[in-house]
Coordinates of C-alpha atoms in Angstrom, one line a residue:
Chain A
M781 CA 95.8 72.8 110.1
T782 CA 96.1 74.6 106.6
T783 CA 93.5 76.7 104.8
I784 CA 93.3 74.4 101.8
Q785 CA 92.5 71.5 104.4
L786 CA 89.6 73.8 105.9
F787 CA 88.2 74.7 102.8
V788 CA 88.4 71.0 101.5
G789 CA 86.9 69.7 104.9
L790 CA 83.9 72.3 104.6
A791 CA 83.5 71.0 101.0
I792 CA 83.4 67.4 102.2
I793 CA 80.6 68.4 105.0
L794 CA 78.3 69.9 102.1
Y795 CA 79.2 66.7 100.3
Y796 CA 77.8 64.7 102.8
L797 CA 74.8 66.7 103.5
V798 CA 73.7 66.8 100.0
I799 CA 74.2 62.9 99.9
F800 CA 72.1 62.5 103.1
S801 CA 69.4 64.9 101.9
L802 CA 69.0 63.0 98.6
I803 CA 68.8 59.7 100.7
R804 CA 66.1 61.1 102.9
K805 CA 64.1 62.5 99.8
K806 CA 64.1 59.0 98.5
I807 CA 65.9 60.2 95.3
L808 CA 69.0 57.9 96.2
M809 CA 68.7 54.6 97.5
I810 CA 71.1 53.7 100.3
K811 CA 72.3 50.8 98.0
Y812 CA 73.8 53.0 95.4
A813 CA 74.5 55.8 97.8
L814 CA 77.1 53.8 99.5
I815 CA 79.8 54.2 96.9
W816 CA 79.6 58.0 97.2
I817 CA 79.7 57.7 101.3
C818 CA 82.9 55.6 100.7
F819 CA 84.2 57.8 98.3
G820 CA 83.8 60.9 100.7
V821 CA 85.5 58.7 103.4
L822 CA 88.6 58.6 101.0
L823 CA 88.3 62.3 100.3
L824 CA 88.4 63.0 104.2
A825 CA 91.3 60.6 104.5
F826 CA 93.5 62.8 101.9
D827 CA 92.0 66.1 103.8
L828 CA 93.2 64.9 107.3
F829 CA 96.2 63.2 106.3
P830 CA 97.9 65.1 103.5
D831 CA 101.2 63.3 104.0
S832 CA 99.7 59.9 102.6
L833 CA 99.3 61.7 99.0
Y834 CA 103.1 62.5 99.2
V835 CA 103.8 58.6 100.1
L836 CA 101.3 57.6 97.4
S837 CA 102.8 59.7 94.8
G838 CA 106.3 58.6 95.7
I839 CA 105.3 54.9 95.2
M840 CA 103.4 55.7 92.0
G841 CA 106.8 57.5 90.6
I842 CA 104.6 60.6 90.1
S843 CA 106.6 64.1 91.0
L844 CA 103.3 66.1 91.9
P845 CA 101.2 64.6 94.7
S846 CA 98.4 66.8 93.0
N847 CA 99.0 64.7 90.0
A848 CA 98.8 61.7 91.7
L849 CA 95.3 62.6 93.4
F850 CA 93.9 63.4 89.9
L851 CA 94.9 60.1 88.6
I852 CA 93.4 58.3 91.5
M853 CA 90.2 60.1 91.5
I854 CA 89.8 59.8 87.8
F855 CA 90.5 56.0 87.8
L856 CA 87.9 55.6 90.5
L857 CA 85.3 57.8 88.9
V858 CA 85.9 55.7 85.7
I859 CA 85.3 52.4 87.5
I860 CA 82.1 53.8 89.1
S861 CA 80.7 54.9 85.7
I862 CA 81.4 51.4 84.3
V863 CA 79.4 49.7 87.0
M864 CA 76.6 52.6 86.5
T865 CA 76.4 51.7 82.9
G866 CA 76.3 47.9 83.7
I867 CA 73.4 48.7 86.3
V868 CA 71.5 50.9 83.4
S869 CA 71.8 48.1 81.0
S870 CA 70.6 45.4 83.3
L871 CA 67.7 47.7 84.2
A872 CA 66.8 48.3 80.6
E873 CA 66.8 44.5 79.8
K874 CA 64.6 43.7 82.7
N875 CA 62.4 46.7 81.7
R876 CA 62.1 45.4 78.0
L877 CA 61.1 41.9 79.4
M878 CA 58.6 43.5 81.7
T879 CA 57.1 45.7 78.9
Q880 CA 56.9 42.4 76.8
Q881 CA 55.1 40.3 79.3
I882 CA 52.6 42.9 80.1
A883 CA 51.7 43.3 76.6
L884 CA 51.2 39.4 76.2
L885 CA 49.3 39.4 79.6
T886 CA 47.0 42.1 78.6
D887 CA 46.3 40.4 75.1
R888 CA 45.5 37.1 77.2
V889 CA 43.2 39.1 79.5
H890 CA 41.4 40.8 76.7
K891 CA 40.7 37.6 74.7
L892 CA 39.5 35.9 78.0
E893 CA 37.1 38.8 78.7
Q894 CA 35.5 38.7 75.5
N895 CA 35.2 34.8 75.6
D896 CA 33.5 35.3 78.8
K897 CA 31.3 37.9 77.3
H898 CA 30.3 35.5 74.6
R899 CA 29.4 33.0 77.0
H900 CA 27.1 35.2 79.0
E901 CA 25.3 36.2 76.0
I902 CA 24.7 32.5 75.0
Chain B
M8 CA 51.9 23.7 59.4
R9 CA 50.6 26.6 61.7
T10 CA 51.9 29.9 60.2
I11 CA 51.8 33.2 62.0
I12 CA 52.8 36.7 60.4
I13 CA 54.4 39.1 63.0
I14 CA 53.9 42.7 61.8
P15 CA 55.7 45.2 64.3
A16 CA 54.1 48.7 63.8
Y17 CA 55.4 52.0 65.2
N18 CA 53.2 54.9 64.2
E19 CA 52.2 53.3 61.1
A20 CA 48.5 54.5 61.0
D21 CA 48.9 55.7 57.3
S22 CA 49.8 52.0 56.2
I23 CA 48.7 49.4 58.4
V24 CA 45.3 49.1 56.9
N25 CA 46.8 48.3 53.3
T26 CA 49.3 46.0 55.0
I27 CA 46.7 43.9 56.6
S28 CA 44.4 43.9 53.5
N29 CA 47.2 42.6 51.4
I30 CA 47.8 39.9 53.7
Q31 CA 44.0 39.1 54.0
N32 CA 43.6 39.2 50.2
L33 CA 46.1 36.3 49.5
D34 CA 45.0 32.8 48.3
A35 CA 45.8 31.3 51.5
S36 CA 44.9 32.5 54.9
Y37 CA 47.2 33.1 57.4
D38 CA 47.2 34.1 61.1
Y39 CA 48.8 37.4 62.0
V40 CA 49.6 39.3 65.1
I41 CA 50.4 43.1 64.9
I42 CA 52.7 44.3 67.7
N43 CA 52.1 47.8 68.4
D44 CA 55.1 49.4 69.7
G45 CA 53.8 51.9 72.0
S46 CA 52.7 54.1 69.0
T47 CA 51.7 57.8 69.5
D48 CA 49.4 58.2 66.6
K49 CA 46.0 56.4 65.9
T50 CA 47.8 53.0 64.9
L51 CA 46.2 51.3 68.1
D52 CA 42.7 53.0 67.2
I53 CA 42.7 51.8 64.0
C54 CA 43.6 48.0 64.6
L55 CA 41.1 48.3 67.4
D56 CA 38.3 49.6 65.3
K57 CA 39.1 47.3 62.6
G58 CA 39.1 44.1 64.8
Y59 CA 42.8 43.3 64.0
N60 CA 44.6 40.9 66.3
V61 CA 47.1 43.4 68.0
V62 CA 49.3 43.2 70.9
T63 CA 50.2 46.5 72.3
L64 CA 53.5 47.2 74.2
P65 CA 53.0 49.8 76.7
N66 CA 56.4 51.4 76.2
N67 CA 58.0 51.7 72.8
L68 CA 60.9 49.1 72.9
G69 CA 62.3 49.7 69.4
I70 CA 62.0 47.2 66.5
G71 CA 64.0 44.4 68.0
G72 CA 61.8 44.5 71.3
A73 CA 58.7 44.5 69.2
V74 CA 59.6 41.9 66.8
Q75 CA 60.7 39.8 69.8
T76 CA 57.3 40.1 71.2
G77 CA 56.0 38.7 68.1
Y78 CA 58.2 35.4 68.5
M79 CA 57.2 35.1 72.3
Y80 CA 53.5 35.4 70.9
A81 CA 54.2 32.8 68.4
K82 CA 55.7 30.6 70.8
E83 CA 53.2 30.8 73.3
H84 CA 50.5 29.8 70.8
N85 CA 52.6 26.9 69.4
Y86 CA 53.2 28.0 65.9
D87 CA 55.6 26.1 63.6
I88 CA 56.6 29.0 61.3
A89 CA 56.8 32.9 62.1
V90 CA 57.0 35.4 59.3
Q91 CA 58.3 39.1 59.9
I92 CA 56.6 41.6 57.9
D93 CA 57.0 45.3 57.7
A94 CA 53.9 47.3 58.6
D95 CA 54.9 50.2 56.2
G96 CA 54.1 48.3 52.9
Q97 CA 58.0 47.8 51.8
H98 CA 57.2 44.0 51.7
N99 CA 54.9 42.2 49.2
P100 CA 53.1 39.6 51.1
Q101 CA 52.6 37.8 47.3
Y102 CA 56.0 36.3 48.0
L103 CA 55.2 34.5 51.3
P104 CA 54.7 31.2 49.6
N105 CA 58.2 31.6 48.3
L106 CA 59.7 32.4 51.8
L107 CA 57.7 29.4 53.5
Q108 CA 58.5 26.6 50.9
P109 CA 62.1 26.0 51.8
I110 CA 61.0 25.7 55.5
I111 CA 58.1 23.5 55.0
E112 CA 60.2 21.5 52.7
N113 CA 62.8 21.4 55.6
K114 CA 65.4 22.8 53.0
A115 CA 66.1 25.7 55.5
D116 CA 65.6 26.8 59.2
M117 CA 65.2 30.5 58.2
T118 CA 64.6 32.3 55.0
I119 CA 65.1 35.9 54.1
G120 CA 63.5 38.0 51.4
S121 CA 66.2 39.5 49.4
R122 CA 66.1 42.3 46.9
F123 CA 69.3 41.9 45.6
I124 CA 69.1 38.6 44.2
T125 CA 67.1 39.4 41.0
K126 CA 68.0 42.9 41.5
E127 CA 64.4 44.0 40.8
G128 CA 62.2 46.5 42.5
F129 CA 63.4 49.2 45.0
Q130 CA 67.1 48.9 45.5
S131 CA 67.7 51.5 48.2
S132 CA 70.1 54.4 48.2
I133 CA 74.1 53.9 47.4
A134 CA 75.1 54.8 50.7
R135 CA 72.7 52.3 52.1
R136 CA 73.7 49.7 49.8
L137 CA 77.3 50.4 50.5
G138 CA 76.5 49.9 54.4
I139 CA 74.7 46.5 53.6
K140 CA 77.8 45.4 51.4
L141 CA 80.1 46.1 54.4
L142 CA 77.9 44.1 56.9
S143 CA 77.3 41.3 54.4
S144 CA 81.3 40.9 54.3
L145 CA 81.4 40.9 58.0
I146 CA 79.0 38.0 58.2
K147 CA 80.8 36.2 55.4
L148 CA 83.9 36.6 57.4
K149 CA 82.4 35.6 60.6
T150 CA 80.2 32.6 59.3
N151 CA 81.7 31.6 56.0
Q152 CA 78.2 32.1 54.3
K153 CA 77.3 35.0 51.9
I154 CA 73.9 36.6 52.7
Y155 CA 73.3 39.7 50.4
D156 CA 70.2 41.4 51.9
V157 CA 71.4 41.4 55.4
T158 CA 68.9 44.1 56.5
S159 CA 65.8 42.6 55.2
G160 CA 63.0 42.5 57.7
F161 CA 61.1 40.1 55.4
R162 CA 61.9 36.7 56.9
A163 CA 60.6 33.6 57.8
V164 CA 61.8 31.1 60.7
N165 CA 60.8 27.5 62.0
A166 CA 59.7 26.5 65.4
S167 CA 63.2 26.0 66.7
I168 CA 64.5 29.5 65.8
I169 CA 61.0 31.0 67.3
D170 CA 62.2 29.5 70.5
N171 CA 65.5 31.0 70.1
F172 CA 64.3 34.5 69.1
S173 CA 62.0 34.6 72.0
K174 CA 64.9 34.1 74.4
H175 CA 67.6 36.2 72.8
Y176 CA 66.8 39.2 70.4
P177 CA 68.9 42.4 70.0
T178 CA 66.8 45.5 70.9
D179 CA 68.1 47.8 68.3
Y180 CA 69.2 47.2 64.5
P181 CA 68.5 43.4 65.0
E182 CA 68.5 42.1 61.5
P183 CA 72.2 41.3 60.7
E184 CA 73.2 40.2 64.3
T185 CA 70.3 37.4 64.4
I186 CA 71.3 36.1 60.8
T187 CA 75.0 35.9 62.3
S188 CA 74.0 34.3 65.4
T189 CA 71.5 31.7 63.5
I190 CA 74.3 30.3 61.2
L191 CA 76.7 29.9 64.0
S192 CA 74.3 28.0 65.8
G193 CA 74.3 25.3 62.8
K194 CA 71.0 26.5 61.6
K195 CA 70.3 26.9 57.6
V196 CA 69.7 30.3 56.2
L197 CA 68.6 30.7 52.7
E198 CA 67.8 33.9 50.6
V199 CA 64.8 33.8 48.5
P200 CA 64.5 36.5 45.9
T201 CA 61.7 38.9 46.3
T202 CA 61.1 42.5 45.2
M203 CA 60.5 45.5 47.6
N204 CA 58.7 48.4 47.3
E205 CA 59.9 52.1 48.4
R206 CA 58.0 52.5 51.9
T207 CA 54.7 53.9 51.3
A208 CA 54.7 55.9 54.7
G209 CA 56.5 55.9 57.7
K210 CA 60.1 56.5 58.3
S211 CA 63.1 54.0 58.3
S212 CA 64.3 52.9 61.8
I213 CA 67.9 53.8 60.3
R214 CA 68.0 57.4 60.1
P215 CA 70.9 59.3 58.3
L216 CA 72.3 60.8 61.6
H217 CA 72.2 57.5 63.2
S218 CA 74.0 55.8 60.2
V219 CA 77.3 56.1 61.9
Y220 CA 76.3 54.4 65.0
Y221 CA 74.3 52.0 63.3
I222 CA 77.2 50.7 61.3
V223 CA 79.6 50.7 64.1
K224 CA 77.0 48.9 66.6
V225 CA 76.0 46.4 64.2
S226 CA 79.5 45.5 63.0
L227 CA 80.5 45.1 66.5
A228 CA 77.6 42.9 67.5
I229 CA 78.4 40.6 64.5
L230 CA 82.0 40.3 65.3
M231 CA 81.2 39.5 68.9
C232 CA 78.4 37.1 68.1
H233 CA 78.6 33.6 69.3
K234 CA 76.5 30.6 69.1
Q235 CA 73.4 30.5 71.0

């Protein structure tokens, strides 16, 4: 095992510690942490079997394995970002609908209460 | 025909009383609903104090979300016509009958109060007029109908469009986009000459720094618009 492998291995352990502590503190939902757990598995695979990177870069026609690694990682991160903005958009939409419904219901309850008060006074 | 006036208000404490009394002083009496869009000033206090009919959003949703709440309210209470009027005193309620007439006579499904037909009254700055011209030609390109005052927030619609708007309405900068989707749905949109005042208080929702974002976002929205 080379020094770089050892270094990256330690970084991955730290990465998992952070993710699992975020899940335990309920800052991250498991549903959304799964993607990062899978991402870590991929990193670990590259760390344990660096030869796979040489094979991959050969297939992709990239002369430097590190460039292939960067390209793969950037591609994955872009996809994750697009999925995330999709999730944010749908949350914003649900939030809008909920705000509007609360406003309309509050108005109805308020008017019902007023009618009720009137009836009691009569 | 039961008509309701929708008044979206975000931090309009300085002008809301004037706007409502202008409406109440009209010859005919109209129902109205103020949509208080999570104002942080005294807007809500003033409305409650004066006994105005006000619906309050717990969060600030932006103009589109607020106006749409008005359309939801109109649908819930079975109104036949809904009119939008800004709370900042830009729109003159005197023109209300002009906007309502074509809808009552079934000559239009939607009317837009336009300041660019007779070219009287407040005309906005050169930069804004340029932006409006660009959006206007995009709408012409997409729908083959020329609408001049595409950003006008002074509009009236019939029950079928109330229903549409209560389901689909863009959250920010909604006017040009909704004109496009309404025309594409085969509805009749008519511009009616009005004059507008320079806003008496408050800021336009179109701020200078945001103008680039505004033009890009709205252009894209118009081009991607489809029948609803």
